[in-house]
mmCIF file of C-alpha atoms in Angstrom:
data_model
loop_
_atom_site.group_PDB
_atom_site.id
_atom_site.type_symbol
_atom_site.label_atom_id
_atom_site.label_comp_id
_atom_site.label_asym_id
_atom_site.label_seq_id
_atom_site.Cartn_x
_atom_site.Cartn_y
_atom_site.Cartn_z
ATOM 1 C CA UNK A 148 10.096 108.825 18.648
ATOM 2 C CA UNK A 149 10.833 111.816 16.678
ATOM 3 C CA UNK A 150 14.711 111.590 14.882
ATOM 4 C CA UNK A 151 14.834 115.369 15.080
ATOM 5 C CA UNK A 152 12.936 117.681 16.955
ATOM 6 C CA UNK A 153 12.808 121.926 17.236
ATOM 7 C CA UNK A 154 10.485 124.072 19.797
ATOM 8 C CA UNK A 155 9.108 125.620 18.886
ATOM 9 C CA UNK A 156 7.173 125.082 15.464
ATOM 10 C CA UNK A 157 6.069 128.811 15.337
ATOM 11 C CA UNK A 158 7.504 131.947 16.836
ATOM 12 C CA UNK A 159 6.137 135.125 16.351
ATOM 13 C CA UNK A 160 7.813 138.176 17.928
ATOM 14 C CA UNK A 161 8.601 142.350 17.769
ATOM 15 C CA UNK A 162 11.485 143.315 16.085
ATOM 16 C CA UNK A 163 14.507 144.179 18.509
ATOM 17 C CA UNK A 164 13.524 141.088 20.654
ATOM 18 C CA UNK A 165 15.806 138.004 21.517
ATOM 19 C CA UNK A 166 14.253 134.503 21.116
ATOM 20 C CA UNK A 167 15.959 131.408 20.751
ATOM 21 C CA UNK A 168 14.939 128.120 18.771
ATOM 22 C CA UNK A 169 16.144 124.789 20.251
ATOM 23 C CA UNK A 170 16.786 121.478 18.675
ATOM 24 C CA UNK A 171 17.585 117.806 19.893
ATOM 25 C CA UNK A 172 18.457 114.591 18.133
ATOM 26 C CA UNK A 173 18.198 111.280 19.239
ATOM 27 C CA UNK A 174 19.782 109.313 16.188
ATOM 28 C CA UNK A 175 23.018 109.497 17.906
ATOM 29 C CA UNK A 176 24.495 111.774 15.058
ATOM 30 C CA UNK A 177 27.634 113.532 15.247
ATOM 31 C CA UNK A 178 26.576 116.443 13.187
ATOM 32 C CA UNK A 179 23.881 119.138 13.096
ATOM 33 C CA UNK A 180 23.094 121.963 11.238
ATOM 34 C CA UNK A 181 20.691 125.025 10.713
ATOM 35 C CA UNK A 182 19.663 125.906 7.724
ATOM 36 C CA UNK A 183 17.205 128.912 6.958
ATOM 37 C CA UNK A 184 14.827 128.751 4.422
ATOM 38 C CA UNK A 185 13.194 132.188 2.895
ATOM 39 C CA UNK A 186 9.529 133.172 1.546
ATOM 40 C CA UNK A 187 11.026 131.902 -1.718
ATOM 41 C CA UNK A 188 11.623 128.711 -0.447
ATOM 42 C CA UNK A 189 15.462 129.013 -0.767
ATOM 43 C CA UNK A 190 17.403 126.929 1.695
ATOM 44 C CA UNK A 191 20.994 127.828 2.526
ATOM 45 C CA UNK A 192 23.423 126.834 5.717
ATOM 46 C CA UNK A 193 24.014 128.757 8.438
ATOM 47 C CA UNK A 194 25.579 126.897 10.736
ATOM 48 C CA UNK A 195 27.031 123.281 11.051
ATOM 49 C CA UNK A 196 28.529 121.636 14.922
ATOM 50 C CA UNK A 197 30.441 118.873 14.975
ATOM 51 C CA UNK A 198 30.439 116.740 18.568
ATOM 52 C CA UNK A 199 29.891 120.494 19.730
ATOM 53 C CA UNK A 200 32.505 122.080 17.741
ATOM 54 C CA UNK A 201 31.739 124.793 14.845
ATOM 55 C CA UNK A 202 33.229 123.156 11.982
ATOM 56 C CA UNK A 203 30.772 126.008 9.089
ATOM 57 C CA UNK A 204 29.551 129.422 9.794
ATOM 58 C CA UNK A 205 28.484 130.696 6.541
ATOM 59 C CA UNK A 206 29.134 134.700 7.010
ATOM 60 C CA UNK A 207 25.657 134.398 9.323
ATOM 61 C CA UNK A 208 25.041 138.274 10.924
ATOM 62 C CA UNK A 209 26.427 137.605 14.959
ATOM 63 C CA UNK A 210 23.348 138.617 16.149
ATOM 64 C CA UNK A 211 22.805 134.574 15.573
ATOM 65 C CA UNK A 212 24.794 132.399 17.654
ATOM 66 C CA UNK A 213 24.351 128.824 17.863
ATOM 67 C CA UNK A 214 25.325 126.662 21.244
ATOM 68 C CA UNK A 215 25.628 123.129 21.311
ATOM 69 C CA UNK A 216 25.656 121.653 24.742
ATOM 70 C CA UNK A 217 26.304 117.795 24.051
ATOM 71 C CA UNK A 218 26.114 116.438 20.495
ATOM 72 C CA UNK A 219 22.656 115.650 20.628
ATOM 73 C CA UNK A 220 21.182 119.666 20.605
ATOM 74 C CA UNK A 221 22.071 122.372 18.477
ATOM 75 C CA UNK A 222 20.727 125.432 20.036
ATOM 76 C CA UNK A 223 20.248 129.201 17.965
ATOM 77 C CA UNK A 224 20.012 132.423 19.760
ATOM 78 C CA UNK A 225 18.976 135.234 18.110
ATOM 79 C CA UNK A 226 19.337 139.271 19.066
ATOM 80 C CA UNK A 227 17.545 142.343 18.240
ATOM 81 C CA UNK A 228 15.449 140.448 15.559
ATOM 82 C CA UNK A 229 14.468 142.115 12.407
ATOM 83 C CA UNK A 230 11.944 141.811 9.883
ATOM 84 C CA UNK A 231 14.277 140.192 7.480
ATOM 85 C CA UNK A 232 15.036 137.110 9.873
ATOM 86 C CA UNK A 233 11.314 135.924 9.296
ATOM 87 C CA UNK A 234 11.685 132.413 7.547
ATOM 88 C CA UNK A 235 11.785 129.026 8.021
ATOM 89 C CA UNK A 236 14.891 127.559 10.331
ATOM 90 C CA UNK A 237 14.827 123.960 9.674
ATOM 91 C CA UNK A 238 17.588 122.272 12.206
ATOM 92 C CA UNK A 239 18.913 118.847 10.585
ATOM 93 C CA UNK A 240 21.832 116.071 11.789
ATOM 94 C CA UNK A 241 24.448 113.835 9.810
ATOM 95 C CA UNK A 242 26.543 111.161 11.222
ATOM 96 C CA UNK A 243 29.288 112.667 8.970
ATOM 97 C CA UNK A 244 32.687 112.296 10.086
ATOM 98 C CA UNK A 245 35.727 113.630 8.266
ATOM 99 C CA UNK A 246 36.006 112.774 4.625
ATOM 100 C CA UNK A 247 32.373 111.158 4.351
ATOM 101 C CA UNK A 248 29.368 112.266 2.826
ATOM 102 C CA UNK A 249 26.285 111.530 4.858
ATOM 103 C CA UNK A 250 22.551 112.055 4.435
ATOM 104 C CA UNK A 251 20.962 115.080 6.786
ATOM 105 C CA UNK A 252 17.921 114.160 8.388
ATOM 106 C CA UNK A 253 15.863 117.289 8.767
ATOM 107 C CA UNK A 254 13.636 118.578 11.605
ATOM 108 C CA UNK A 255 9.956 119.981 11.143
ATOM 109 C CA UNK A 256 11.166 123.751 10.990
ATOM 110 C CA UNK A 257 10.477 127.171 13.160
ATOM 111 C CA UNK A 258 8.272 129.667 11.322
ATOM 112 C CA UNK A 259 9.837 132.512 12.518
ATOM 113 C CA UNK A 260 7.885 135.942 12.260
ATOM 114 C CA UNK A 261 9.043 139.086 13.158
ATOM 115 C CA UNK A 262 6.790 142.078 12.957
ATOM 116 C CA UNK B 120 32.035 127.841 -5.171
ATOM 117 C CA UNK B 121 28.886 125.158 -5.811
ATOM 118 C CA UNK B 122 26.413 125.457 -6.775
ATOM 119 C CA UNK B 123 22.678 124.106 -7.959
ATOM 120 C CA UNK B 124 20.653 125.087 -10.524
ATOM 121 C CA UNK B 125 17.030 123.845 -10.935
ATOM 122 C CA UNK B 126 14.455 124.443 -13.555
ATOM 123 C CA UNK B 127 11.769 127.308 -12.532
ATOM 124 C CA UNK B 128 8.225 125.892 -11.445
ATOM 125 C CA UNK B 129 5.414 125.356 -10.722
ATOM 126 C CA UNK B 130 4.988 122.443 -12.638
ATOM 127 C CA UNK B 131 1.258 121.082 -12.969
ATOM 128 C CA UNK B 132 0.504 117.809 -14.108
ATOM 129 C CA UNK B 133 -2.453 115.688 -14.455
ATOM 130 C CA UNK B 134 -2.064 112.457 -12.359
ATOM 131 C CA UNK B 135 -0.244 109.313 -14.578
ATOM 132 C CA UNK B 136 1.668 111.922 -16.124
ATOM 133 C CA UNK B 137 5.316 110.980 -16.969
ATOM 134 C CA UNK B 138 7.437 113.514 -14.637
ATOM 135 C CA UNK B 139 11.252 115.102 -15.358
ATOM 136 C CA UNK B 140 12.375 118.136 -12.849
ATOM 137 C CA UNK B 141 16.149 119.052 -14.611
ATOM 138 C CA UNK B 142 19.045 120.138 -11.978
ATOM 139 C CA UNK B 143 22.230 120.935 -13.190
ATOM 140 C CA UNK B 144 25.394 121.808 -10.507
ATOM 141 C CA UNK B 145 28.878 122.991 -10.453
ATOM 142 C CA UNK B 146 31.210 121.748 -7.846
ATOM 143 C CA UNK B 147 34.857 122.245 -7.172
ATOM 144 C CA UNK B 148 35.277 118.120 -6.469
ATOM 145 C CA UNK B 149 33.330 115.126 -6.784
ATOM 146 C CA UNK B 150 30.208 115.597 -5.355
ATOM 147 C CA UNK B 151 27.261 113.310 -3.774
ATOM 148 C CA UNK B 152 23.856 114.348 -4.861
ATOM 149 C CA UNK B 153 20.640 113.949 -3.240
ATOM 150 C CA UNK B 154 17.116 114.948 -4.239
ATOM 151 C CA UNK B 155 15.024 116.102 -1.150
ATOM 152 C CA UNK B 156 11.174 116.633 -1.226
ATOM 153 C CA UNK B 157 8.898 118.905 1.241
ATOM 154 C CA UNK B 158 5.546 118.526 1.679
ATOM 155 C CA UNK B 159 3.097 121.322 2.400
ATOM 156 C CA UNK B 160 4.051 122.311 6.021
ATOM 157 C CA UNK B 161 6.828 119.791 6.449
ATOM 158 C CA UNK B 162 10.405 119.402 6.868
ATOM 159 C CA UNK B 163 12.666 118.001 4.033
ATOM 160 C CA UNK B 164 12.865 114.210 3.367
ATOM 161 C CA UNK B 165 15.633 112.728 1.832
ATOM 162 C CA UNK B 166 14.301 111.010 -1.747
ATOM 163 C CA UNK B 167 17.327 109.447 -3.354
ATOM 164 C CA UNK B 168 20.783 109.841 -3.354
ATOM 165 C CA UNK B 169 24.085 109.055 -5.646
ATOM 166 C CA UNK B 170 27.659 109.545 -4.714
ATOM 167 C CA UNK B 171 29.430 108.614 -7.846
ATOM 168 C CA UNK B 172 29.236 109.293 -11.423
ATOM 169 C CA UNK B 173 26.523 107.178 -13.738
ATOM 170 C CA UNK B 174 24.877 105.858 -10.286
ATOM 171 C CA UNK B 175 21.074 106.008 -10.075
ATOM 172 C CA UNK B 176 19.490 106.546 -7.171
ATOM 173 C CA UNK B 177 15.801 105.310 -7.171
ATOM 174 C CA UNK B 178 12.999 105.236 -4.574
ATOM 175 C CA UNK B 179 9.120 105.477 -4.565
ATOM 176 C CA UNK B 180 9.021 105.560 -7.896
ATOM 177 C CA UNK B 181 11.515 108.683 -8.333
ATOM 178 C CA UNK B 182 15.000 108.129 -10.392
ATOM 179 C CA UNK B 183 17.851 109.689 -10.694
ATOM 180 C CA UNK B 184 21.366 108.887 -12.659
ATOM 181 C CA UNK B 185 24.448 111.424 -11.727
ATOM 182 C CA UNK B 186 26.100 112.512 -14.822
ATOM 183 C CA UNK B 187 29.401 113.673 -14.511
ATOM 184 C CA UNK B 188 29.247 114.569 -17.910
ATOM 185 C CA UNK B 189 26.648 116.852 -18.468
ATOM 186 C CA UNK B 190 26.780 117.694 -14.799
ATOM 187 C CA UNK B 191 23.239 116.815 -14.148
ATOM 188 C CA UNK B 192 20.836 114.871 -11.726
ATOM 189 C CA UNK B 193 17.227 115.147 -13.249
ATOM 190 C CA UNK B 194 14.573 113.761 -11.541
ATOM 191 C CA UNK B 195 12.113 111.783 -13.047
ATOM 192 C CA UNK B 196 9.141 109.289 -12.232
ATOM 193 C CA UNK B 197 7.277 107.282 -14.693
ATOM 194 C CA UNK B 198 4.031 108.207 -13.266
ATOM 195 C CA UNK B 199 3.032 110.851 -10.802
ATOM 196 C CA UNK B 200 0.101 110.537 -8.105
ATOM 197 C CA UNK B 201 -1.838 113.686 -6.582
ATOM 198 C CA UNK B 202 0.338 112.488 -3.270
ATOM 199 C CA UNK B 203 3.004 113.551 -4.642
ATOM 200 C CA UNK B 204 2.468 117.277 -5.015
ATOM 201 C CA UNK B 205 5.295 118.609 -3.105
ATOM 202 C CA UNK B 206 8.208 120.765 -3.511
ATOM 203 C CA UNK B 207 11.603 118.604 -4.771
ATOM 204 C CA UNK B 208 14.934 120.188 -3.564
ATOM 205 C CA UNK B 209 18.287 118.868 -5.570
ATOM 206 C CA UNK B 210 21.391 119.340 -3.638
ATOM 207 C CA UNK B 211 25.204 118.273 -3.618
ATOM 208 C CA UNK B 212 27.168 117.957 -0.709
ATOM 209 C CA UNK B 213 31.168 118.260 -1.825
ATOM 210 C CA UNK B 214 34.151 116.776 0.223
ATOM 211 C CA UNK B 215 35.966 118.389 2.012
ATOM 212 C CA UNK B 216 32.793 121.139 3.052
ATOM 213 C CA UNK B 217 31.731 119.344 6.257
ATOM 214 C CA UNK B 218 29.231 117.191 4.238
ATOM 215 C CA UNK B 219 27.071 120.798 3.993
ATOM 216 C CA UNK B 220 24.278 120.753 1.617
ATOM 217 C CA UNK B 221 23.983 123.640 -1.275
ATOM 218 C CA UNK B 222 20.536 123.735 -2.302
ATOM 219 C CA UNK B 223 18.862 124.377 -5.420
ATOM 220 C CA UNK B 224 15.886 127.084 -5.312
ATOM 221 C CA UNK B 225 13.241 123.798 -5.422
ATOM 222 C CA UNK B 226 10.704 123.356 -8.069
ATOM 223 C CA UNK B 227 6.946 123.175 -6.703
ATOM 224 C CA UNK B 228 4.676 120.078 -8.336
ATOM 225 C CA UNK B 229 1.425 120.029 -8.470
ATOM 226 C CA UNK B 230 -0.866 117.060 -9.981
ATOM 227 C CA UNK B 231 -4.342 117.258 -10.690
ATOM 228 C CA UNK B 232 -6.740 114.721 -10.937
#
């Protein structure tokens, strides 16, 4: 069974569209995340849940919002895209709890394209 | 803030060749590290990890040692295999952040037969 899944692994789209990229894990983890990576391969956070509360939101553009149903999927919702969101959204979990450090176990990615 | 600073790449080396990738990092506490590797079309795999100074983290052949000191984490194997040709990601995760990762920019490897 996959730890950490997305849908879907490529999304290509018109600018000004809406399009969302969901994500599920089934390690039981507390703790997810997106990150985005660019053409550069640069990673950085967006966004970090914790049992379904929004605990980082690193000055992310509100045309994304995430929504986490239950602890186990971390959903991102995206408006009016634009050619700059093309990247890589890689969705990842962390049993973290306060005060721990924790390994993130990463999902396959989106390949996001916007043209 | 944090941050992560790894050497430029690509790096190319012929397989058996002894590997270092350098990563340096400035954090406001007292950081884990982690190094993370991606494979062509993949999604990042933890490597090895330390979460206090002069602790090595090994695996697969990879090691690390966190020092405090020099504020470094430089990965290095003994002997790298055309399988390994992959981009490596260092990263800290600070206390007190929400356990969020700051990336370095990753350095690309390639071996060669």
């Amino acid at each position: 069974d996959t730890a950490v899944s997305q849908t879907p692994k490529y999304l290509v789209t018109q600018m000004g569209n809406d399009k969302s990229i969901k994500c599920e894990q089934n390690l039981g983890h507390d703790t997810m995340y997106w990150y985005k990576q660019d053409s550069k391969k640069f990673l950085k956070i967006m966004f970090s849940y914790n049992n379904k509360e929004l605990i980082i939101n690193e000055t992310v553009p509100n045309r994304f919002s995430p929504k986490s149903p239950d602890k186990a999927h971390l959903n991102l919702h995206i408006n009016s895209l634009e050619l700059g969101d093309s990247a890589v959204y890689f969705c990842a979990s962390s049993p973290y709890s306060s005060g721990s450090i924790d390994e993130q176990y990463f999902g396959p990615g989106t390949r996001l394209t916007v043209t | 803030g944090d941050s992560v600073t790894q050497m430029e790449g690509p790096v190319t080396l012929s397989e058996e060749a002894f590997l270092t990738i350098n990563c340096t990092y400035t954090a406001t506490g007292y950081p884990s590290l982690f190094w993370y590797v991606q494979y062509p079309g993949e999604g990042l795999q933890l490597l090895l990890k330390a979460t206090k100074a002069d602790d090595k983290g090994s695996n697969k052949g990879f090691e690390a040692t966190y020092r405090k000191e020099t504020t470094s984490f430089h990965l290095e194997k003994g002997s790298v295999q055309v399988s390994d040709s992959a981009v490596y990601f260092c990263a800290l995760s600070d206390p007190g952040t929400a356990s969020k990762l700051t990336f370095g920019t990753g350095t690309r490897l390639q071996v060669t037969l």
